mmCIF file of C-alpha atoms in Angstrom:
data_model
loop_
_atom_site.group_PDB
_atom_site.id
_atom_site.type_symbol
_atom_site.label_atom_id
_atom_site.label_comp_id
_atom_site.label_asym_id
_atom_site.label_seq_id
_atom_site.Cartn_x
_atom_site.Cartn_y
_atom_site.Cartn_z
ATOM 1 C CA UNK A 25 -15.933 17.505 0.050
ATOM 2 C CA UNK A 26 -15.145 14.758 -2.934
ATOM 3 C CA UNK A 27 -11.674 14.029 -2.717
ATOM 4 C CA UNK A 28 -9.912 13.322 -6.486
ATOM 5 C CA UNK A 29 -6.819 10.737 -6.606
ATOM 6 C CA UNK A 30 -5.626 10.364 -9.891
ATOM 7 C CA UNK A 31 -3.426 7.396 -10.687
ATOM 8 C CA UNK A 32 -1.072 7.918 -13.646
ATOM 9 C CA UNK A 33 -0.332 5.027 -15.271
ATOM 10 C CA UNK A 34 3.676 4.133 -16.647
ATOM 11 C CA UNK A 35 4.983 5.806 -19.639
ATOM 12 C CA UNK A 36 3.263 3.773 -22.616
ATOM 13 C CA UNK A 37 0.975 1.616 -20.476
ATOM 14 C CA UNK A 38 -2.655 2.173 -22.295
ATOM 15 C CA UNK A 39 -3.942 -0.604 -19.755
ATOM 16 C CA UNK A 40 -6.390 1.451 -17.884
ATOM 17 C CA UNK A 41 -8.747 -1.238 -16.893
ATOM 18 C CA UNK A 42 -6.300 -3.659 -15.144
ATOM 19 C CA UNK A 43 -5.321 -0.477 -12.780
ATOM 20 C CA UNK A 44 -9.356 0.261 -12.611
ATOM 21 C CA UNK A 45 -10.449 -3.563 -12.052
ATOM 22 C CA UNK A 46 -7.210 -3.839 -9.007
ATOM 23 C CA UNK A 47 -8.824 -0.179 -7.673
ATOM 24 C CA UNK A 48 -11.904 -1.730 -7.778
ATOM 25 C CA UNK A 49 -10.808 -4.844 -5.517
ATOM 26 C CA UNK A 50 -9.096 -2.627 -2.906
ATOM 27 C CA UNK A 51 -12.390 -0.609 -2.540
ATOM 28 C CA UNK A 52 -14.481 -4.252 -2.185
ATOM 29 C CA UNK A 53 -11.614 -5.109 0.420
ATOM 30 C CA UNK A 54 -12.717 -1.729 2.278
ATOM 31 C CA UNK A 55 -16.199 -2.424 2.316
ATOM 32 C CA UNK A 56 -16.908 0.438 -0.287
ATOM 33 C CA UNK A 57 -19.408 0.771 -3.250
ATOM 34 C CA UNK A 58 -18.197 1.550 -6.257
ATOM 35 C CA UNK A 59 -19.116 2.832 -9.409
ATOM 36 C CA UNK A 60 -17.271 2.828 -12.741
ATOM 37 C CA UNK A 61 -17.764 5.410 -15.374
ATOM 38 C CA UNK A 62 -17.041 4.193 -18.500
ATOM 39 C CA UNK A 63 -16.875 5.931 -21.873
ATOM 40 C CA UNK A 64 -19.081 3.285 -24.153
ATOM 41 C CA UNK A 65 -20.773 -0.052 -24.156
ATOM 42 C CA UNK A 66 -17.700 -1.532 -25.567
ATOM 43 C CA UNK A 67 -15.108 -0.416 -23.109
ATOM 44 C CA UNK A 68 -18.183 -1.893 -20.865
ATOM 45 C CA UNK A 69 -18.070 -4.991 -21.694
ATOM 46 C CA UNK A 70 -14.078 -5.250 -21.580
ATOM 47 C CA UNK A 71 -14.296 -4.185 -18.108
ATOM 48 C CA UNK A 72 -16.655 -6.447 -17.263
ATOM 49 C CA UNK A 73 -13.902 -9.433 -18.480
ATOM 50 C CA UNK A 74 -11.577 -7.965 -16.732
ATOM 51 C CA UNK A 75 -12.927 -8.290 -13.507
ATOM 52 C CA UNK A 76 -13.915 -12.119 -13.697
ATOM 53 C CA UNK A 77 -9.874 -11.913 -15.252
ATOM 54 C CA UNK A 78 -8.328 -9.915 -12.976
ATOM 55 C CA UNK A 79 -6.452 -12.842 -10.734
ATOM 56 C CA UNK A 80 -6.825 -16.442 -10.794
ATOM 57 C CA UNK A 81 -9.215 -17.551 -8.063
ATOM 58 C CA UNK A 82 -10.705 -13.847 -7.495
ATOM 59 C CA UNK A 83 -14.052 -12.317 -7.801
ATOM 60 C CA UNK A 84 -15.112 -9.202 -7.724
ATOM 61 C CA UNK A 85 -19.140 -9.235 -7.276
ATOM 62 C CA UNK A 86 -20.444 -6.644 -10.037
ATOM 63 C CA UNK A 87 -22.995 -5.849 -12.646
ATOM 64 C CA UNK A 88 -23.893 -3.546 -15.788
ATOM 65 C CA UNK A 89 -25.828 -0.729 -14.730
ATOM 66 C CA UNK A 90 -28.131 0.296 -16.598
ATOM 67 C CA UNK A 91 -30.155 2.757 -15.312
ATOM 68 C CA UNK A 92 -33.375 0.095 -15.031
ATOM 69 C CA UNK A 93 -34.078 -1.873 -11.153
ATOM 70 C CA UNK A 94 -31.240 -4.438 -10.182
ATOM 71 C CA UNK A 95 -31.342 -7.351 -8.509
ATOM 72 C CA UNK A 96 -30.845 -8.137 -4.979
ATOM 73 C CA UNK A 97 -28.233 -7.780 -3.142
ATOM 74 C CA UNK A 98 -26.746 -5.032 -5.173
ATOM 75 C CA UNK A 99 -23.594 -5.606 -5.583
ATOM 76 C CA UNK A 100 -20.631 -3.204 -4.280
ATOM 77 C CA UNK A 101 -19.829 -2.507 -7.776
ATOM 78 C CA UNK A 102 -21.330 -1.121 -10.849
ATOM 79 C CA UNK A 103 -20.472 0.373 -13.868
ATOM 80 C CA UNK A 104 -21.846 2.210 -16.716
ATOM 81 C CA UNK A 105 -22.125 4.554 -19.207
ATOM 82 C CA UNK A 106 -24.717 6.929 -17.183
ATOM 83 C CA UNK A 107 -25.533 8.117 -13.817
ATOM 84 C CA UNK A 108 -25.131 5.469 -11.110
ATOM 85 C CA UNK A 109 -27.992 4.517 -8.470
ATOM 86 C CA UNK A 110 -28.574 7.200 -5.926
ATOM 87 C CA UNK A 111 -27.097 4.580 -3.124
ATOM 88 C CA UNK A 112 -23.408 4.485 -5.204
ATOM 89 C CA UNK A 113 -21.760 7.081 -3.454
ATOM 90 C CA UNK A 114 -18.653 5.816 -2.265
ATOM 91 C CA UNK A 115 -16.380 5.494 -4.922
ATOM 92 C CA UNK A 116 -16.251 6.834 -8.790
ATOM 93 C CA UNK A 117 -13.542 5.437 -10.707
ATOM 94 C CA UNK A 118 -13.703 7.469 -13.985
ATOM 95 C CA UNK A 119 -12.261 5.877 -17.250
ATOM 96 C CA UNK A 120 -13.909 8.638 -19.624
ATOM 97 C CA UNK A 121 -12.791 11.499 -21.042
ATOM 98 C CA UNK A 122 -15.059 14.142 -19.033
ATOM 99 C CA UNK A 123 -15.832 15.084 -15.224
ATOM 100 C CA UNK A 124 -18.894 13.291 -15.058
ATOM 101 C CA UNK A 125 -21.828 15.462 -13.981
ATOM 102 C CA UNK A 126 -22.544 13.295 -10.964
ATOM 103 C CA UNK A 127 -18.555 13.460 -9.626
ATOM 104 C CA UNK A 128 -19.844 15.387 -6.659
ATOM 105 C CA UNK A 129 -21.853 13.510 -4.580
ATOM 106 C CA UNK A 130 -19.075 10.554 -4.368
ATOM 107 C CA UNK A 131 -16.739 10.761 -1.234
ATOM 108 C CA UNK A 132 -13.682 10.152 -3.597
ATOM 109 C CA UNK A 133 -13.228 10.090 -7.194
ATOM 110 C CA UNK A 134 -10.575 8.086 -8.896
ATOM 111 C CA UNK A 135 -8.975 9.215 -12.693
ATOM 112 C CA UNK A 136 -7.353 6.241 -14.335
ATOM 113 C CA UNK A 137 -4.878 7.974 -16.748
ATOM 114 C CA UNK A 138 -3.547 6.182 -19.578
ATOM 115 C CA UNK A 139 0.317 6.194 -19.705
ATOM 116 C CA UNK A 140 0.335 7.017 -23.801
ATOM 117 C CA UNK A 141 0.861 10.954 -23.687
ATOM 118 C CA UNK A 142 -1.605 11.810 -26.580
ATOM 119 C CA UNK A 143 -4.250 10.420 -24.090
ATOM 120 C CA UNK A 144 -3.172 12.618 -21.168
ATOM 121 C CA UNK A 145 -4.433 15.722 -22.397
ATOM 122 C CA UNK A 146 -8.065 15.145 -21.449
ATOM 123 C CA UNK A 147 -7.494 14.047 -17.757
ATOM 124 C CA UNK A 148 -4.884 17.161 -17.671
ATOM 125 C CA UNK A 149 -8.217 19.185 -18.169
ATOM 126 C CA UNK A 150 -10.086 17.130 -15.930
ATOM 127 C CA UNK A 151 -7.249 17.887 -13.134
ATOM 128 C CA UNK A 152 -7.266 21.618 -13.972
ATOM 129 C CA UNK A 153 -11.200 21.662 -13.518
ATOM 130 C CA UNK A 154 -11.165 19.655 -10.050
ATOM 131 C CA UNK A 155 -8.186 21.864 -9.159
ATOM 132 C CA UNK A 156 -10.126 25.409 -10.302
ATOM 133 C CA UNK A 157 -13.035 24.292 -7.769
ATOM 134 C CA UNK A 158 -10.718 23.760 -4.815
ATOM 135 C CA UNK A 159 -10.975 20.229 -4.836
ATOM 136 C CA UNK A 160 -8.415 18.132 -3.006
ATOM 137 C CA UNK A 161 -6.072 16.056 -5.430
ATOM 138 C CA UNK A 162 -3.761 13.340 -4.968
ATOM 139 C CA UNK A 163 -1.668 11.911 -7.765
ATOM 140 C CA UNK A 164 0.096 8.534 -7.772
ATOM 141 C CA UNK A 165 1.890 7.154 -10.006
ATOM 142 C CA UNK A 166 2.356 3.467 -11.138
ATOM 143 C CA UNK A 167 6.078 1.713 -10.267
ATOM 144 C CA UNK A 168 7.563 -0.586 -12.485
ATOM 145 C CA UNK A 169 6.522 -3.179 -10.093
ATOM 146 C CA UNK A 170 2.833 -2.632 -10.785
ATOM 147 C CA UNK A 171 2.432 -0.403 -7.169
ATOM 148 C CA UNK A 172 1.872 3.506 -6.482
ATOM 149 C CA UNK A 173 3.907 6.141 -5.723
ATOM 150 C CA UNK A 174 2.363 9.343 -4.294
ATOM 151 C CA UNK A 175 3.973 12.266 -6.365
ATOM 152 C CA UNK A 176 3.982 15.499 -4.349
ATOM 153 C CA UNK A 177 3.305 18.713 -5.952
#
């Protein structure tokens, strides 16, 4: 069964794709695929920046899905706006508003949530819906050093 960790961000931190890019890099490091749902072409292309800007001297090997043939090798992360290549099935790291669809055949799902509280209501819903299905959650939250904190309950 798809295991759900969300990772709540600091109170006022709207950075969501720092925490999603340094997610993403722990994954790589773990020998996981990955694929990042994103909300719009825009948000897209930020994350994209991100992860060539994540750390000085890092690289994250990833591409734009899509939805047409990639190149080989396929690199262990994608992102997009749609459903991800059948072989993606490691990792989801969600950044939009919705359970996506597709959630389900991904061992574990990560929800991003922005640390502004007008933006928590939607992944409050999402967490309700996961938890409704008898889903197994994790939350974390982020320290003021930049690390996570498992919150129980």
């Amino acid at each position: 069964m798809t295991r759900i960790n969300f990772y709540i961000l600091a109170s006022g931190n709207a950075q969501t794709l720092p925490a999603a890019c340094a997610l993403c890099e722990k994954a790589v490091d773990a020998g996981l695929k990955i694929y990042a749902h994103l909300p719009s072409a825009a948000v897209a292309s930020d994350f994209d920046s991100a992860l060539w800007t994540l750390r000085q001297g890092s690289f994250i090997p990833h591409e734009h899905y899509t939805g047409s043939a990639l190149e080989m090798p396929i690199p262990p992360v994608l992102f997009g706006q749609g459903e991800p290549p059948e072989d993606h099935h490691d990792v989801l790291i969600n950044l939009g508003l919705e359970v996506p669809a597709f959630f389900s055949r991904f061992t574990r799902v990560l929800e991003v949530v922005s640390g502004i509280p007008e933006q928590r209501k939607a992944s409050r819903q999402r967490y309700a819906y996961y938890r409704e299905r008898g889903y197994p959650l994790a939350l974390y939250e982020q320290t003021t050093s930049g690390g996570w904190v498992e919150r129980k309950g």
